[in-house]
mmCIF file of C-alpha atoms in Angstrom:
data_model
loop_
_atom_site.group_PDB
_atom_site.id
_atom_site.type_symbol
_atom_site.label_atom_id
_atom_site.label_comp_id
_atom_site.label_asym_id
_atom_site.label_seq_id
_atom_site.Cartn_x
_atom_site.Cartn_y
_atom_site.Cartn_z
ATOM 1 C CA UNK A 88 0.000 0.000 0.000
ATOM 2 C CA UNK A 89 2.604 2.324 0.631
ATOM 3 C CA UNK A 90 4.334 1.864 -2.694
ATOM 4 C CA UNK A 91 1.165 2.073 -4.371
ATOM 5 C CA UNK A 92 0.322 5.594 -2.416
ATOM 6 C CA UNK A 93 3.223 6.651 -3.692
ATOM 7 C CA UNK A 94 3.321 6.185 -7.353
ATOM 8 C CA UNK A 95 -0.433 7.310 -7.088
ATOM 9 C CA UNK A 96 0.705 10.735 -5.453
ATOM 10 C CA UNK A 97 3.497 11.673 -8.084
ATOM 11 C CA UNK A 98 0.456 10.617 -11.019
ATOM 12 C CA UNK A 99 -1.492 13.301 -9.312
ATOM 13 C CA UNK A 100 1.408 15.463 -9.292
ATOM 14 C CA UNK A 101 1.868 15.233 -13.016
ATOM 15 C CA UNK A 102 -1.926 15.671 -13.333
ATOM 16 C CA UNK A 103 -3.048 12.349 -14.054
ATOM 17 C CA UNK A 104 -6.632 11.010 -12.875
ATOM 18 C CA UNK A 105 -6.390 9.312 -9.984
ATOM 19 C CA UNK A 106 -8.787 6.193 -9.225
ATOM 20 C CA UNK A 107 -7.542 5.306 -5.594
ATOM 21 C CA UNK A 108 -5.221 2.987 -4.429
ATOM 22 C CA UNK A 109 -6.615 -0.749 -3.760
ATOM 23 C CA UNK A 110 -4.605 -3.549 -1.686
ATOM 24 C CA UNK A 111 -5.619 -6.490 -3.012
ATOM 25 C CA UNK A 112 -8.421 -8.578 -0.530
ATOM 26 C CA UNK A 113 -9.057 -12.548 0.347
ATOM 27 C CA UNK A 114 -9.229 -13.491 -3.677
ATOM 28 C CA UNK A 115 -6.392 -11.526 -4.661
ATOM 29 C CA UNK A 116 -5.255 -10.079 -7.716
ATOM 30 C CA UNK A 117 -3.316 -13.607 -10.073
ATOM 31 C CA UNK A 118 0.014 -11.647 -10.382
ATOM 32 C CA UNK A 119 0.154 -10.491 -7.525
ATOM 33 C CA UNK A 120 -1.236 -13.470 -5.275
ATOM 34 C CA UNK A 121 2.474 -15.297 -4.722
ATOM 35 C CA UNK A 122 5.131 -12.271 -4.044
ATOM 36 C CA UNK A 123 7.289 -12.252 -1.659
ATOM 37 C CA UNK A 124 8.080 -8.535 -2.220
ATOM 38 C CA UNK A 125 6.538 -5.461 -2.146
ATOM 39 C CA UNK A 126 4.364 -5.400 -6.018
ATOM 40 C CA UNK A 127 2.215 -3.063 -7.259
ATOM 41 C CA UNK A 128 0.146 -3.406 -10.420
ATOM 42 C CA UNK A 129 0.150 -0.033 -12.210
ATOM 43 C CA UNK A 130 -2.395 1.077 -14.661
ATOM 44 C CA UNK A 131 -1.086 4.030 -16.660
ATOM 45 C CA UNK A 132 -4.587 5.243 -18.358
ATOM 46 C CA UNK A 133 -6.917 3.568 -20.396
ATOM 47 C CA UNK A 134 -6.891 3.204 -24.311
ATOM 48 C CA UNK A 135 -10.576 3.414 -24.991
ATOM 49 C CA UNK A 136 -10.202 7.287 -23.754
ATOM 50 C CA UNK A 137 -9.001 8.763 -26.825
ATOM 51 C CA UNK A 138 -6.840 11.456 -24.982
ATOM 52 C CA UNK A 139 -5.397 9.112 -22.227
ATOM 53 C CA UNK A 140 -4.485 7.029 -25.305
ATOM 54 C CA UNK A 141 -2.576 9.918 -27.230
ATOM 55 C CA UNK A 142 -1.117 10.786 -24.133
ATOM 56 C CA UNK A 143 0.082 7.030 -23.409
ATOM 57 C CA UNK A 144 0.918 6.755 -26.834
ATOM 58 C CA UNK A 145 3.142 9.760 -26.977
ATOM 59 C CA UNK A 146 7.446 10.422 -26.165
ATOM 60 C CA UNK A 147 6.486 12.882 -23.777
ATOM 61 C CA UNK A 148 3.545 10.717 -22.205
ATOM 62 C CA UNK A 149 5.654 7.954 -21.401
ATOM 63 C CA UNK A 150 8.859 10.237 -20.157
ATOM 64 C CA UNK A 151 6.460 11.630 -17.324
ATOM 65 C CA UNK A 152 4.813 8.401 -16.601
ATOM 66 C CA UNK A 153 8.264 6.205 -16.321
ATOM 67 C CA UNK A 154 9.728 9.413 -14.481
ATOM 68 C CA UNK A 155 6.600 9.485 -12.171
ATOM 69 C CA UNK A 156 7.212 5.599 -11.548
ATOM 70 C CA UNK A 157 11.220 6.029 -10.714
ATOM 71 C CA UNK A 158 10.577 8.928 -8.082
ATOM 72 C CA UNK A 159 8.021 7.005 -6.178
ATOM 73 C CA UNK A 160 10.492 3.799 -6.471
ATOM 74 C CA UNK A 161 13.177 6.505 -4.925
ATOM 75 C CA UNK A 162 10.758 7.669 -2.067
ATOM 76 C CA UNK A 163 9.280 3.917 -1.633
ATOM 77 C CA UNK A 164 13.544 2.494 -1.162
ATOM 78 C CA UNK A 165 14.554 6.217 1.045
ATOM 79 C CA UNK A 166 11.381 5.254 3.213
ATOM 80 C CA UNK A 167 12.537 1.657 3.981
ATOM 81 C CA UNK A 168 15.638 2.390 4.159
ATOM 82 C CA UNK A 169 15.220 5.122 6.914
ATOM 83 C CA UNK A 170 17.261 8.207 4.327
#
């Protein structure tokens, strides 16, 4: 959950929608069911919005999202890590 809050907050910091963060319950979500490690399934927009896809379809669209994703990584390790 605390990953997940993360990479949420720096979508919402590049002005992305944001639909909540969910920890998976008793039936689980398939690839996430057996980690051992802290996992997070991401969803990045949807296609069938025609601007969400141009945006995820464009250089600059996936620069900010994969940036978005590495500072909340950064955050996520400095937190665990006590830095």
């Amino acid at each position: 959950v605390q990953l997940g809050t993360l990479i949420e907050n720096e979508f919402v910091n590049i002005g992305r929608k944001s639909l909540g963060v969910l920890q998976r319950n008793h039936m689980g979500i398939w690839v996430l069911q057996a980690t051992n490690m802290p996992a997070v399934l991401i969803e990045t927009g949807f296609i069938t919005d025609k601007d969400e896809e141009d945006y995820l379809n464009s250089e600059a669209g996936q620069i900010e999202m994969t940036r978005a994703m590495a500072n909340a990584i950064i955050k996520y390790k400095q937190a665990i890590d006590g830095k």
